[in-house]
């Protein structure tokens, strides 16, 4: 699933960044460009990143 249409960022790419230590939306934006276009994806990307950081999450690169 696409998280950011403007920069063609997928959920898989966000999961990979989280697994590699990205902890904030600003870091995600720097890494993938999330939110650099229209900005509509920022809430969704932030929520996904927060979910991936929850205890017990395996940070799987596979999509949900």
N, CA, C and O of each residue as an XYZ file, in Angstrom:
256
protein
N       0.843     -1.178      0.000
C       0.000      0.000      0.000
C       0.890      1.244      0.000
O       1.925      1.289      0.665
N       0.464      2.236     -0.753
C       1.199      3.499     -0.768
C       0.816      4.354      0.434
O      -0.362      4.518      0.750
N       1.823      4.888      1.088
C       1.640      5.817      2.193
C       1.693      7.244      1.659
O       0.902      8.098      2.061
N       2.631      7.492      0.753
C       2.814      8.819      0.153
C       2.770      8.687     -1.367
O       3.685      8.137     -1.980
N       1.714      9.190     -1.956
C       1.551      9.122     -3.408
C       2.538     10.064     -4.102
O       3.104      9.708     -5.135
N       2.748     11.247     -3.553
C       3.618     12.245     -4.181
C       5.045     11.718     -4.408
O       5.685     12.034     -5.411
N       5.527     10.907     -3.453
C       6.898     10.394     -3.536
C       6.955      8.875     -3.673
O       8.018      8.275     -3.508
N       5.819      8.255     -3.972
C       5.722      6.810     -4.187
C       6.340      6.012     -3.039
O       7.096      5.067     -3.268
N       6.016      6.397     -1.810
C       6.536      5.714     -0.624
C       5.512      4.670     -0.181
O       4.339      4.977      0.032
N       5.975      3.456     -0.050
C       5.097      2.353      0.341
C       5.187      2.064      1.833
O       6.112      2.501      2.519
N       4.204      1.319      2.311
C       4.214      0.872      3.701
C       5.466      0.035      3.963
O       6.072      0.131      5.030
N       5.842     -0.777      2.995
C       7.036     -1.614      3.129
C       8.282     -0.756      3.349
O       9.129     -1.105      4.173
N       8.407      0.350      2.633
C       9.557      1.242      2.790
C       9.580      1.874      4.175
O      10.647      2.028      4.770
N       8.416      2.239      4.690
C       8.326      2.819      6.035
C       8.723      1.769      7.067
O       9.451      2.071      8.013
N       8.245      0.531      6.887
C       8.605     -0.550      7.801
C      10.115     -0.790      7.795
O      10.718     -0.992      8.849
N      10.713     -0.769      6.630
C      12.160     -0.968      6.509
C      12.921      0.137      7.237
O      13.890     -0.145      7.942
N      12.506      1.366      7.078
C      13.153      2.482      7.779
C      13.023      2.328      9.288
O      13.984      2.564     10.020
N      11.850      1.935      9.757
C      11.640      1.737     11.189
C      12.558      0.639     11.707
O      13.149      0.759     12.780
N      12.667     -0.417     10.942
C      13.539     -1.524     11.331
C      15.002     -1.080     11.384
O      15.794     -1.629     12.150
N      15.351     -0.090     10.574
C      16.721      0.425     10.536
C      16.952      1.578     11.505
O      18.009      2.209     11.475
N      15.969      1.860     12.368
C      16.184      2.822     13.441
C      15.532      4.179     13.300
O      15.699      5.025     14.179
N      14.795      4.420     12.227
C      14.090      5.696     12.096
C      13.021      5.765     13.179
O      12.216      4.846     13.328
N      13.018      6.863     13.933
C      12.124      6.978     15.097
C      11.109      8.109     14.998
O      10.163      8.150     15.784
N      11.281      9.019     14.059
C      10.396     10.179     14.019
C       9.942     10.454     12.581
O      10.540      9.970     11.620
N       8.889     11.229     12.465
C       8.392     11.611     11.158
C       9.420     12.468     10.422
O       9.556     12.356      9.204
N      10.139     13.316     11.143
C      11.182     14.131     10.514
C      12.281     13.263      9.908
O      12.761     13.536      8.808
N      12.679     12.213     10.635
C      13.686     11.291     10.102
C      13.141     10.543      8.892
O      13.854     10.331      7.911
N      11.890     10.151      8.966
C      11.256      9.461      7.854
C      11.171     10.373      6.626
O      11.386      9.931      5.498
N      10.859     11.631      6.857
C      10.802     12.604      5.762
C      12.176     12.787      5.120
O      12.288     12.874      3.898
N      13.204     12.844      5.938
C      14.564     13.006      5.410
C      14.996     11.780      4.617
O      15.689     11.895      3.605
N      14.584     10.610      5.082
C      14.987      9.349      4.454
C      14.209      9.057      3.174
O      14.790      8.647      2.169
N      12.890      9.270      3.214
C      12.026      8.850      2.108
C      11.295      9.984      1.393
O      10.758      9.787      0.303
N      11.271     11.161      1.996
C      10.543     12.270      1.388
C       9.078     12.325      1.778
O       8.304     13.074      1.182
N       8.690     11.542      2.772
C       7.297     11.535      3.228
C       6.903     12.926      3.708
O       7.595     13.520      4.536
N       5.803     13.441      3.194
C       5.305     14.746      3.610
C       5.922     15.918      2.876
O       5.586     17.068      3.159
N       6.809     15.655      1.949
C       7.480     16.738      1.236
C       6.641     17.305      0.089
O       6.949     18.373     -0.440
N       5.588     16.591     -0.291
C       4.717     17.066     -1.358
C       3.525     17.800     -0.779
O       3.664     18.890     -0.224
N       2.364     17.205     -0.908
C       1.132     17.854     -0.444
C       0.964     17.789      1.075
O       0.258     18.615      1.653
N       1.607     16.813      1.726
C       1.537     16.703      3.178
C       0.401     15.859      3.714
O       0.303     15.661      4.925
N      -0.455     15.359      2.848
C      -1.608     14.569      3.310
C      -1.198     13.247      3.941
O      -1.960     12.674      4.720
N      -0.023     12.761      3.621
C       0.415     11.459      4.122
C       1.013     11.527      5.524
O       1.231     10.489      6.149
N       1.277     12.712      6.021
C       1.994     12.842      7.292
C       1.280     12.133      8.446
O       1.935     11.473      9.253
N      -0.025     12.253      8.541
C      -0.763     11.599      9.630
C      -0.682     10.083      9.513
O      -0.448      9.393     10.505
N      -0.874      9.568      8.315
C      -0.838      8.127      8.093
C       0.564      7.579      8.371
O       0.709      6.555      9.038
N       1.587      8.256      7.865
C       2.970      7.819      8.079
C       3.329      7.868      9.552
O       3.988      6.963     10.063
N       2.905      8.903     10.226
C       3.181      9.046     11.649
C       2.505      7.935     12.446
O       3.108      7.365     13.354
N       1.260      7.629     12.108
C       0.525      6.566     12.794
C       1.185      5.211     12.562
O       1.317      4.420     13.496
N       1.601      4.936     11.331
C       2.261      3.673     11.025
C       3.577      3.564     11.794
O       3.868      2.518     12.375
N       4.359      4.612     11.804
C       5.623      4.608     12.532
C       5.384      4.373     14.025
O       6.107      3.605     14.660
N       4.386      5.023     14.569
C       4.039      4.838     15.989
C       3.621      3.386     16.263
O       4.027      2.802     17.268
N       2.814      2.811     15.373
C       2.390      1.417     15.532
C       3.585      0.466     15.476
O       3.641     -0.514     16.218
N       4.520      0.755     14.609
C       5.696     -0.100     14.463
C       6.621     -0.029     15.669
O       7.407     -0.945     15.907
N       6.530      1.052     16.424
C       7.389      1.233     17.588
C       6.786      0.656     18.863
O       7.441      0.646     19.905
N       5.565      0.183     18.793
C       4.903     -0.387     19.966
C       5.618     -1.654     20.415
O       6.084     -2.431     19.582
N       5.708     -1.866     21.723
C       6.316     -3.096     22.237
C       5.616     -4.324     21.686
O       4.390     -4.361     21.579
N       6.400     -5.319     21.340
C       5.835     -6.552     20.818
C       5.711     -6.576     19.314
O       5.433     -7.630     18.742
N       5.910     -5.442     18.649
C       5.860     -5.426     17.205
C       7.175     -5.961     16.673
O       8.243     -5.595     17.163
N       7.101     -6.821     15.679
C       8.304     -7.443     15.144
C       9.003     -6.583     14.097
O      10.091     -6.940     13.645
N       8.410     -5.465     13.701
C       8.950     -4.581     12.669
C       9.214     -5.324     11.374
O      10.210     -5.084     10.692
N       8.329     -6.208     11.056
C       8.459     -6.995      9.826
C       8.430     -6.088      8.620
O       7.638     -5.148      8.562
N       9.291     -6.363      7.655
C       9.295     -5.602      6.410
C       8.121     -5.991      5.516
O       7.800     -5.271      4.571
N       7.487     -7.105      5.800
C       6.339     -7.539      5.013
C       5.144     -6.651      5.334
O       4.962     -6.229      6.476
N       4.349     -6.378      4.339
C       3.156     -5.561      4.543
C       2.153     -6.259      5.426
O       2.163     -7.482      5.560
N       1.282     -5.461      6.031
C       0.272     -6.028      6.943
C      -0.865     -6.646      6.175
O      -1.804     -7.170      6.775
